[in-house]
Coordinates of C-alpha atoms and ligand atoms in Angstrom, one line a residue:
X1 CA -2.8 6.2 -7.9
X2 CA -1.5 2.8 -8.1
X3 CA -0.8 1.0 -5.4
X4 CA 1.2 -1.9 -6.4
X5 CA 4.0 -2.4 -10.1
X6 CA 1.0 -4.6 -11.1
X7 CA -1.5 -3.0 -11.3
X8 CA 0.3 -0.3 -13.1
X9 CA 1.5 -2.9 -15.8
X10 CA -1.2 -4.9 -16.5
X11 CA -3.5 -1.5 -16.2
X12 CA -1.1 0.1 -19.0
X13 CA -0.6 -3.0 -20.7
X14 CA -4.8 -2.9 -21.5
X15 CA -4.7 0.6 -22.3
X16 CA -2.2 0.0 -25.2
X17 CA -3.7 -3.2 -26.1
X18 CA -7.4 -1.2 -26.6
X19 CA -5.9 1.8 -28.3
X20 CA -4.5 -0.3 -30.7
X21 CA -7.2 -2.2 -30.7
X22 CA -9.9 0.2 -31.1
X23 CA -7.5 2.3 -33.9
X24 CA -7.3 -1.0 -36.3
X25 CA -11.2 -2.0 -35.6
X26 CA -12.0 2.1 -36.4
X27 CA -10.1 1.6 -39.8
X28 CA -11.3 -1.4 -40.9
X29 CA -14.6 -0.7 -39.9
X30 CA -14.8 2.3 -41.9
X31 CA -12.9 0.2 -44.6
X32 CA -15.7 -2.5 -45.0
X33 CA -18.3 0.4 -44.4
X34 CA -16.7 2.3 -47.4
X35 CA -16.8 -1.3 -49.5
X36 CA -20.4 -2.0 -48.8
X37 CA -21.1 1.5 -49.7
X38 CA -19.1 1.7 -53.5
X39 CA -21.3 -1.6 -53.7
X40 CA -24.3 -0.9 -53.3
X41 CA -23.3 2.7 -55.6
X42 CA -22.2 0.3 -58.3
X43 CA -25.4 -0.9 -58.5
X44 CA -27.7 1.6 -58.2
X45 CA -25.3 3.3 -61.4
X46 CA -26.1 0.1 -63.0
X47 CA -29.8 0.4 -62.5
X48 CA -30.0 3.8 -64.2
X49 CA -27.4 3.9 -66.3
X50 CA -30.3 0.5 -67.7
X51 CA -33.1 2.6 -67.9
X52 CA -32.0 5.3 -69.5
X53 CA -30.4 2.9 -72.3
X54 CA -33.7 1.6 -72.5
X55 CA -35.7 5.3 -72.9
X56 CA -36.1 6.1 -76.5
X57 CA -38.7 8.9 -76.5
X58 CA -39.4 12.1 -75.6
X59 CA -42.9 12.2 -74.5
X60 CA -43.7 11.9 -70.7
X61 CA -46.4 9.0 -71.3
X62 CA -44.2 7.0 -73.4
X63 CA -41.3 7.0 -71.4
X64 CA -43.0 6.1 -68.7
X65 CA -44.9 2.9 -70.5
X66 CA -41.1 2.4 -71.7
X67 CA -39.7 2.1 -68.0
X68 CA -43.0 0.5 -66.7
X69 CA -42.4 -2.4 -68.6
X70 CA -38.4 -2.8 -68.1
X71 CA -38.9 -2.8 -64.8
X72 CA -42.0 -5.5 -65.3
X73 CA -39.1 -8.2 -67.4
X74 CA -36.9 -7.8 -64.5
X75 CA -39.2 -8.6 -62.3
X76 CA -39.8 -11.2 -64.3
X77 CA -36.1 -12.5 -65.0
X78 CA -36.0 -12.4 -61.5
X79 CA -32.7 -9.7 -61.5
X80 CA -35.2 -6.9 -58.6
X81 CA -34.7 -9.1 -55.9
X82 CA -33.2 -6.0 -53.8
X83 CA -36.0 -3.9 -53.3
X84 CA -35.2 -0.6 -55.4
X85 CA -37.1 1.9 -55.3
X86 CA -37.8 4.3 -58.4
X87 CA -39.1 8.2 -59.6
X88 CA -39.1 8.9 -62.8
X89 CA -39.9 12.7 -63.3
X90 CA -40.6 14.9 -66.5
X91 CA -37.7 17.7 -67.3
X92 CA -40.0 20.6 -65.7
X93 CA -40.2 18.1 -62.0
X94 CA -43.8 15.8 -62.6
X95 CA -43.8 12.9 -60.9
X96 CA -44.4 10.3 -63.8
X97 CA -44.0 7.7 -62.4
X98 CA -43.2 5.6 -58.9
X99 CA -42.7 2.1 -58.3
X100 CA -42.6 1.2 -55.8
X101 CA -42.7 4.5 -54.3
X102 CA -39.4 6.7 -53.2
X103 CA -39.9 6.7 -49.4
X104 CA -38.4 10.4 -49.3
X105 CA -39.0 13.6 -50.1
X106 CA -39.4 15.1 -53.0
X107 CA -37.1 17.1 -54.5
X108 CA -37.5 20.2 -55.2
X109 CA -37.4 21.4 -59.1
X110 CA -34.5 23.5 -58.6
X111 CA -32.2 20.8 -56.5
X112 CA -32.9 18.3 -60.2
X113 CA -32.2 21.1 -62.4
X114 CA -28.5 21.2 -60.5
X115 CA -28.0 17.5 -61.1
X116 CA -25.4 17.8 -64.1
X117 CA -25.3 14.5 -64.6
X118 CA -26.1 11.5 -62.0
X119 CA -25.9 12.4 -58.2
X120 CA -25.2 10.1 -55.4
X121 CA -26.6 11.1 -51.7
X122 CA -27.3 9.4 -48.6
X123 CA -31.5 10.4 -46.8
X124 CA -33.3 10.0 -44.0
X125 CA -35.9 7.9 -44.8
X126 CA -39.8 8.4 -44.7
X127 CA -40.3 5.8 -41.5
X128 CA -37.2 5.6 -40.2
X129 CA -34.1 4.5 -41.9
X130 CA -31.5 5.1 -44.4
X131 CA -31.4 4.8 -48.2
X132 CA -28.8 5.6 -50.7
X133 CA -30.5 7.7 -53.8
X134 CA -28.8 8.3 -57.2
X135 CA -30.5 11.1 -59.0
X136 CA -29.6 11.8 -63.1
X137 CA -30.8 13.3 -66.0
X138 CA -32.6 11.2 -69.2
X139 CA -30.6 11.9 -72.1
X140 CA -32.6 11.4 -75.6
X141 CA -31.0 12.2 -79.4
X142 CA -29.0 15.0 -76.4
X143 CA -32.3 16.4 -75.3
X144 CA -33.0 15.5 -71.3
X145 CA -36.3 13.9 -71.6
X146 CA -36.6 13.2 -67.8
X147 CA -35.3 12.7 -64.3
X148 CA -34.1 9.5 -63.0
X149 CA -34.1 8.1 -59.0
X150 CA -33.1 5.3 -57.8
X151 CA -32.7 4.1 -54.4
X152 CA -31.4 1.6 -52.0
X153 CA -32.6 0.7 -48.7
X154 CA -29.6 0.9 -46.6
X155 CA -30.8 -1.0 -43.5
X156 CA -28.9 -4.5 -44.4
X157 CA -25.7 -2.5 -44.8
X158 CA -26.2 -1.2 -41.6
X159 CA -27.2 -3.7 -40.0
X160 CA -23.7 -5.0 -41.1
X161 CA -21.7 -2.7 -39.9
X162 CA -22.8 -2.4 -36.3
X163 CA -22.0 -6.2 -36.4
X164 CA -19.1 -5.6 -37.2
X165 CA -18.1 -2.9 -34.3
X166 CA -20.4 -4.4 -31.7
X167 CA -18.0 -7.2 -32.5
X168 CA -14.8 -5.8 -33.2
X169 CA -15.5 -3.6 -29.3
X170 CA -16.1 -7.3 -27.6
X171 CA -12.7 -8.1 -29.2
X172 CA -10.6 -5.7 -28.0
X173 CA -11.9 -5.3 -24.1
X174 CA -11.3 -8.9 -24.7
X175 CA -7.8 -8.6 -25.5
X176 CA -7.3 -5.8 -23.4
X177 CA -8.8 -7.7 -20.6
X178 CA -6.1 -10.6 -21.4
X179 CA -3.0 -8.7 -22.0
X180 CA -3.7 -7.4 -18.5
X181 CA -3.9 -10.3 -16.4
X182 CA -1.4 -11.4 -18.6
X183 CA 0.2 -8.1 -17.8
X184 CA -0.3 -9.5 -14.1
X185 CA 0.8 -12.8 -14.3
X186 CA 4.2 -12.0 -15.8
X187 CA 4.5 -9.1 -13.3
X188 CA 3.8 -11.3 -10.5
X189 CA 6.2 -14.3 -11.6
X190 CA 8.6 -10.8 -12.3
X191 CA 8.5 -9.7 -9.0
X192 CA 8.6 -12.6 -7.1
X193 CA 12.6 -12.8 -6.1
X194 CA 11.9 -9.3 -5.1
X195 CA 9.0 -10.6 -2.9
X196 CA 11.1 -12.9 -1.3
X197 CA 14.0 -10.4 -0.7
X198 CA 11.7 -8.0 1.0
X199 CA 10.5 -11.0 3.4
X200 CA 14.3 -12.4 3.8
X201 CA 15.2 -8.5 4.3
X202 CA 12.5 -8.1 7.2
X203 CA 13.9 -11.7 9.2
X204 CA 17.1 -9.6 10.0
X205 CA 16.2 -7.5 12.7
X206 CA 18.4 -5.4 15.2
X207 CA 19.1 -8.6 16.9
X208 CA 20.8 -10.3 14.3
X209 CA 23.0 -8.0 12.3
X210 CA 25.0 -11.0 11.7
X211 CA 22.3 -12.8 9.2
X212 CA 22.9 -12.0 5.1
X213 CA 20.3 -12.4 2.3
X214 CA 21.2 -15.6 0.4
X215 CA 23.6 -14.8 -2.2
X216 CA 21.2 -15.8 -5.3
X217 CA 17.2 -15.4 -5.9
X218 CA 18.1 -16.3 -9.4
X219 CA 17.5 -13.3 -11.6
X220 CA 20.9 -10.6 -12.5
X221 CA 19.8 -7.3 -11.0
X222 CA 17.4 -9.2 -7.7
X223 CA 20.8 -10.4 -6.4
X224 CA 22.7 -7.6 -7.2
X225 CA 20.4 -6.0 -4.4
X226 CA 20.6 -8.7 -2.2
X227 CA 24.5 -8.0 -2.8
X228 CA 24.3 -4.2 -2.0
X229 CA 21.7 -5.0 1.1
X230 CA 24.6 -7.5 3.0
X231 CA 27.7 -4.4 2.2
X232 CA 25.2 -2.3 3.5
X233 CA 24.6 -4.7 6.3
X234 CA 27.9 -5.5 6.5
X235 CA 28.5 -1.7 7.5
X236 CA 26.2 -1.1 9.7
X237 CA 27.2 -4.3 11.8
X238 CA 31.0 -2.6 11.8
X239 CA 29.2 0.5 12.6
X240 CA 26.9 -0.9 15.5
X241 CA 29.9 -3.1 16.9
X242 CA 32.6 0.7 17.3
X243 CA 29.2 1.8 18.8
X244 CA 28.5 -0.7 21.2
X245 CA 32.4 -0.8 21.6
X246 CA 32.6 2.4 22.5
X247 CA 29.7 2.7 25.3
X248 CA 30.7 -0.7 26.6
X249 CA 34.4 0.6 27.0
X250 CA 33.5 4.1 28.7
X251 CA 30.4 2.9 30.8
X252 CA 33.0 0.2 32.4
X253 CA 36.0 3.6 32.7
X254 CA 33.0 5.9 34.2
X255 CA 32.7 3.0 36.8
X256 CA 35.5 2.7 38.8
X257 CA 35.9 7.1 39.4
X258 CA 32.9 7.2 40.2
X259 CA 32.6 4.0 43.2
X260 CA 35.5 6.3 44.4
X261 CA 33.7 9.1 44.7
X262 CA 30.8 8.1 45.6
X263 CA 32.8 6.2 48.5
X264 CA 34.5 9.8 49.0
X265 CA 30.9 11.1 49.7
X266 CA 30.2 8.9 52.2
X267 CA 32.9 9.3 54.1
X268 CA 32.8 12.9 54.1
X269 CA 28.8 12.7 55.3
X270 CA 30.0 10.8 58.1
X271 CA 31.9 14.3 59.7
X272 CA 29.6 15.1 62.7
X273 CA 30.7 18.2 61.8
X274 CA 29.8 19.0 59.0
X275 CA 27.3 22.2 58.2
X276 CA 23.7 21.7 57.0
X277 CA 24.4 23.6 54.0
X278 CA 27.1 21.5 53.4
X279 CA 26.1 18.5 54.2
X280 CA 22.4 19.4 52.3
X281 CA 25.0 20.0 49.0
X282 CA 27.0 17.0 49.5
X283 CA 23.5 14.7 50.0
X284 CA 23.1 16.3 46.5
X285 CA 26.2 15.8 45.4
X286 CA 25.2 12.0 46.8
X287 CA 22.2 11.3 44.9
X288 CA 22.9 12.5 41.3
X289 CA 26.4 10.7 41.4
X290 CA 23.8 7.6 42.2
X291 CA 21.5 8.1 39.2
X292 CA 24.6 8.5 37.3
X293 CA 26.2 5.1 38.8
X294 CA 22.6 3.6 38.1
X295 CA 22.6 5.5 34.2
X296 CA 25.9 3.3 33.4
X297 CA 25.2 0.4 34.1
X298 CA 22.1 0.5 32.5
X299 CA 24.1 1.6 29.5
X300 CA 26.6 -1.2 30.5
X301 CA 24.7 -4.2 30.7
X302 CA 22.0 -3.1 26.8
X303 CA 26.2 -2.9 25.5
X304 CA 26.5 -6.3 26.7
X305 CA 23.0 -7.6 25.9
X306 CA 24.0 -6.2 22.1
X307 CA 26.6 -8.3 22.1
X308 CA 25.2 -11.4 23.6
X309 CA 27.6 -11.1 25.8
X310 CA 24.6 -11.2 28.7
X311 CA 23.3 -14.2 29.4
X312 CA 22.4 -14.4 32.7
X313 CA 23.7 -17.3 34.6
X314 CA 22.5 -19.1 36.7
X315 CA 21.6 -18.9 39.8
X316 CA 18.7 -19.1 42.1
X317 CA 17.9 -15.7 42.9
X318 CA 15.6 -15.2 46.7
X319 CA 13.3 -12.4 45.2
X320 CA 12.1 -11.8 48.7
X321 CA 15.6 -10.4 49.8
X322 CA 16.4 -8.8 46.5
X323 CA 12.9 -7.1 46.9
X324 CA 14.4 -5.4 51.1
X325 CA 17.4 -4.7 49.8
X326 CA 16.4 -2.6 46.7
X327 CA 13.8 -1.0 48.9
X328 CA 16.2 -0.4 51.8
X329 CA 18.8 0.7 49.4
X330 CA 16.4 3.0 47.2
X331 CA 15.0 4.4 51.4
X332 CA 18.3 5.7 51.9
X333 CA 18.1 8.6 49.7
X334 CA 15.8 9.9 51.3
X335 CA 12.9 10.5 48.5
X336 CA 10.3 12.7 48.7
X337 CA 7.9 9.6 48.2
X338 CA 7.0 6.9 50.8
X339 CA 8.3 3.8 49.7
X340 CA 6.5 0.7 51.7
X341 CA 6.4 -2.9 51.0
X342 CA 3.2 -5.5 50.1
X343 CA 2.8 -8.7 49.2
X344 CA 5.7 -10.5 51.1
X345 CA 6.2 -13.9 49.3
X346 CA 9.2 -16.7 48.6
X347 CA 10.3 -16.5 45.7
X348 CA 13.2 -18.1 44.5
X349 CA 13.9 -17.5 40.5
X350 CA 16.6 -19.0 38.4
X351 CA 18.9 -16.2 36.9
X352 CA 21.5 -12.9 37.5
X353 CA 20.9 -11.3 40.9
X354 CA 23.1 -8.4 40.0
X355 CA 20.9 -7.6 36.5
X356 CA 17.1 -9.1 38.3
X357 CA 18.4 -5.8 40.8
X358 CA 18.9 -3.2 38.4
X359 CA 15.1 -4.3 37.3
X360 CA 13.5 -3.8 40.2
X361 CA 16.0 -0.6 41.1
X362 CA 15.2 1.0 37.3
X363 CA 11.3 0.5 38.3
X364 CA 11.4 1.8 41.7
X365 CA 13.3 5.4 40.2
X366 CA 10.7 5.6 37.8
X367 CA 8.1 4.9 40.6
X368 CA 9.8 7.8 43.0
X369 CA 10.7 10.0 39.8
X370 CA 6.8 9.9 38.4
X371 CA 4.9 10.4 42.1
X372 CA 4.8 14.2 43.0
X373 CA 6.5 14.5 47.1
X374 CA 3.7 12.9 49.7
X375 CA 2.9 10.1 47.2
X376 CA 3.9 6.4 48.1
X377 CA 5.5 3.6 45.9
X378 CA 5.2 0.3 47.1
X379 CA 7.2 -2.9 45.7
X380 CA 5.8 -6.4 46.5
X381 CA 6.1 -10.2 45.4
X382 CA 3.7 -12.7 45.1
X383 CA 4.0 -16.3 44.2
X384 CA 1.4 -17.2 41.4
X385 CA 1.3 -21.0 40.3
X386 CA 4.9 -21.4 38.5
X387 CA 5.0 -18.0 38.5
X388 CA 6.9 -15.3 41.0
X389 CA 5.0 -12.0 40.6
X390 CA 7.2 -8.9 41.1
X391 CA 5.0 -5.5 41.2
X392 CA 6.3 -1.5 41.5
X393 CA 2.9 0.4 42.1
X394 CA 2.9 4.1 42.3
X395 CA 0.4 6.9 42.6
X396 CA 1.8 9.0 40.6
X397 CA 1.7 10.4 37.1
X398 CA 0.2 7.3 35.4
X399 CA 1.1 7.3 31.2
X400 CA -0.6 8.2 28.5
X401 CA -2.9 5.0 27.0
X402 CA -0.8 6.5 23.3
X403 CA 2.6 6.1 25.5
X404 CA 1.9 2.9 27.1
X405 CA 2.7 1.1 24.0
X406 CA 6.3 2.4 23.5
X407 CA 7.9 3.4 26.9
X408 CA 9.6 -0.4 26.8
X409 CA 10.9 1.0 23.9
X410 CA 15.0 2.4 23.8
X411 CA 15.5 6.1 24.5
X412 CA 11.2 6.8 24.4
X413 CA 10.7 9.3 26.6
X414 CA 7.2 10.6 27.4
X415 CA 6.8 13.7 27.7
X416 CA 3.0 14.6 27.0
X417 CA 2.8 14.2 30.9
X418 CA 5.1 16.3 32.4
X419 CA 7.4 14.8 35.3
X420 CA 6.9 16.0 38.5
X421 CA 10.2 18.2 40.2
X422 CA 11.4 18.7 36.8
X423 CA 13.5 15.1 36.7
X424 CA 15.0 13.8 33.6
X425 CA 16.2 10.4 32.2
X426 CA 17.4 8.8 29.9
X427 CA 15.0 6.5 28.1
X428 CA 16.5 3.1 28.8
X429 CA 15.8 2.0 32.8
X430 CA 12.6 -0.1 31.3
X431 CA 14.3 -0.9 27.9
X432 CA 16.5 -2.8 30.3
X433 CA 14.5 -4.1 32.5
X434 CA 12.6 -5.7 29.2
X435 CA 15.3 -7.3 28.2
X436 CA 16.6 -8.8 31.9
X437 CA 13.2 -10.1 32.2
X438 CA 12.7 -11.4 28.8
X439 CA 16.5 -13.4 29.1
X440 CA 15.1 -14.7 32.3
X441 CA 12.3 -15.9 30.4
X442 CA 10.0 -14.1 31.7
X443 CA 7.5 -10.8 31.1
X444 CA 7.0 -7.6 31.7
X445 CA 4.3 -4.8 32.0
X446 CA 1.6 -2.2 32.9
X447 CA -1.2 -1.1 33.9
X448 CA -2.2 2.7 34.4
X449 CA -4.3 5.3 34.6
X450 CA -3.2 8.9 33.6
X451 CA -3.4 11.1 36.4
X452 CA -4.0 7.7 39.1
X453 CA -0.6 5.6 39.2
X454 CA 0.6 3.0 37.7
X455 CA 1.5 -1.0 38.7
X456 CA 4.2 -2.2 36.7
X457 CA 3.9 -6.5 37.0
X458 CA 7.4 -8.0 36.3
X459 CA 6.2 -12.3 35.6
X460 CA 9.3 -14.8 36.4
X461 CA 9.2 -18.4 36.3
X462 CA 9.8 -20.2 39.7
X463 CA 13.0 -21.6 39.7
X464 CA 12.9 -25.6 39.4
X465 CA 14.4 -28.1 41.8
X466 CA 16.9 -29.1 38.8
X467 CA 17.8 -25.1 39.6
X468 CA 18.3 -25.4 43.3
X469 CA 20.7 -27.4 43.0
X470 CA 22.9 -25.6 39.6
X471 CA 22.9 -22.7 42.0
X472 CA 24.3 -24.7 44.8
X473 CA 26.6 -26.1 43.4
Ligands
LIG501 P1 13.3 7.7 32.5 O1 12.7 7.3 33.6 O2 14.2 7.4 31.8 O3 12.6 8.4 30.7 P2 12.1 4.5 30.9 O4 12.3 3.7 29.8 O5 12.6 4.3 33.2 O6 13.3 6.3 31.6 O7 10.6 5.5 30.9 C1 10.4 5.5 29.6 C2 9.0 6.1 30.1 O8 7.7 6.0 31.0 C3 9.2 7.5 31.1 O9 9.4 8.7 30.3 C4 8.1 7.8 32.0 O10 7.2 8.3 30.8 C5 7.4 6.9 31.4 N1 7.2 5.5 32.4 C6 8.2 5.1 33.1 N2 7.5 5.4 34.6 C7 6.5 5.3 34.8 C8 5.6 5.2 36.0 N3 6.1 5.5 37.4 N4 4.8 6.4 36.3 C9 4.7 7.1 35.2 N5 5.4 6.9 34.2 C10 6.5 6.3 33.8

């Protein structure tokens, strides 16, 4: 539900504060309401007592006269500022006096009779609002001579309570908002070192495993995290080194026997007395050995690139000559795809001829691999401004759009499109090509339509006159 610790903390704090304020506010409101009602009740009891004490007769007429006189006296003395309703009943339930008229329904005789001494209740007033009503017996010489009802309007009290409630709700919401904001700010402050550690660790890529996080972030917990992260990087570095060394050593060791095998196969194939099946078998072995050689060269190059040892030396490389050489080498394997030459501009770049040849071989190898028999692959070299452009095009199976970004990743193989002749690969060719091209200050890209072929383009900066001098040396 929450995307960040910050919002979770802010929400929790705000909720807790709101809960506390609600409980506290409800208690305060109940207490205040109770106190105010007690005050009203005491006032009503006092008034009832006072009126009852004033009655010294047992006839209805005299009683009404006495009460009227008392009320007038009270009004004159200014003791009647709060409107207090009054209604007087005879013991049989007849209304003797209603001054000012009590705006509630008259009680039945039975109800009056059930009043033992006095009873307080809250009743809805006719025309809206609420009244607090005291009903009591009036005795004279221990005889029940009348029933008395005094009532007070509760709207002032209710208004006070509702104002208090509004103030408490507003205060509660404000307190919750402040608590949420403070919690958010505090959480932001507390989590800042974590954000820094995330930023720092993000900047450590696979290429610079020697870098480490700073040892101190000012917070103990974060420092511990940084130490663990650094220890993990140490272990990763060791594992990576071991793996790289293994790949480099293994590739290196495999290269020599493979060269011998290939050399011997070439010699064997020169024999004119070979039967056709033997020649075919030997050709197949030769083709597979060549593929294995390329794979091993790729692995060795990658291992060296990872070790940072494969910076291209600055020789002057004739790209046109390189293209001719690569095309003739690829043709000698008698592929089922026609390899042609397109544009043939003269272009010199500064770099490593072996590595650049590897790029061309990888691209051409793919063009042949992913083109059905009878198709074509075309290699061109252009000069364009300060750039040399190598292009390897084919009319093969093409590349699915979702694969186009990823085919340059190490070990990624597009398996959505079936390969003609069921050829397999390692997923390394294009990542090697990318690495070599970048190391030469260039870039590589592809345009492709599914089923309509692909065009791989490599841009390399043309050699400057200074490079030529260095190359000549
Ligand atoms: P591999 O060819 O060994 O699988 P690469 O790194 O050379 O590895 O190529 C990665 C993927 O890119 C291939 O698996 C294939 O799907 C796709 N690809 C490369 N070149 C072409 C091409 N010329 N035509 C179609 N697909 C290609």
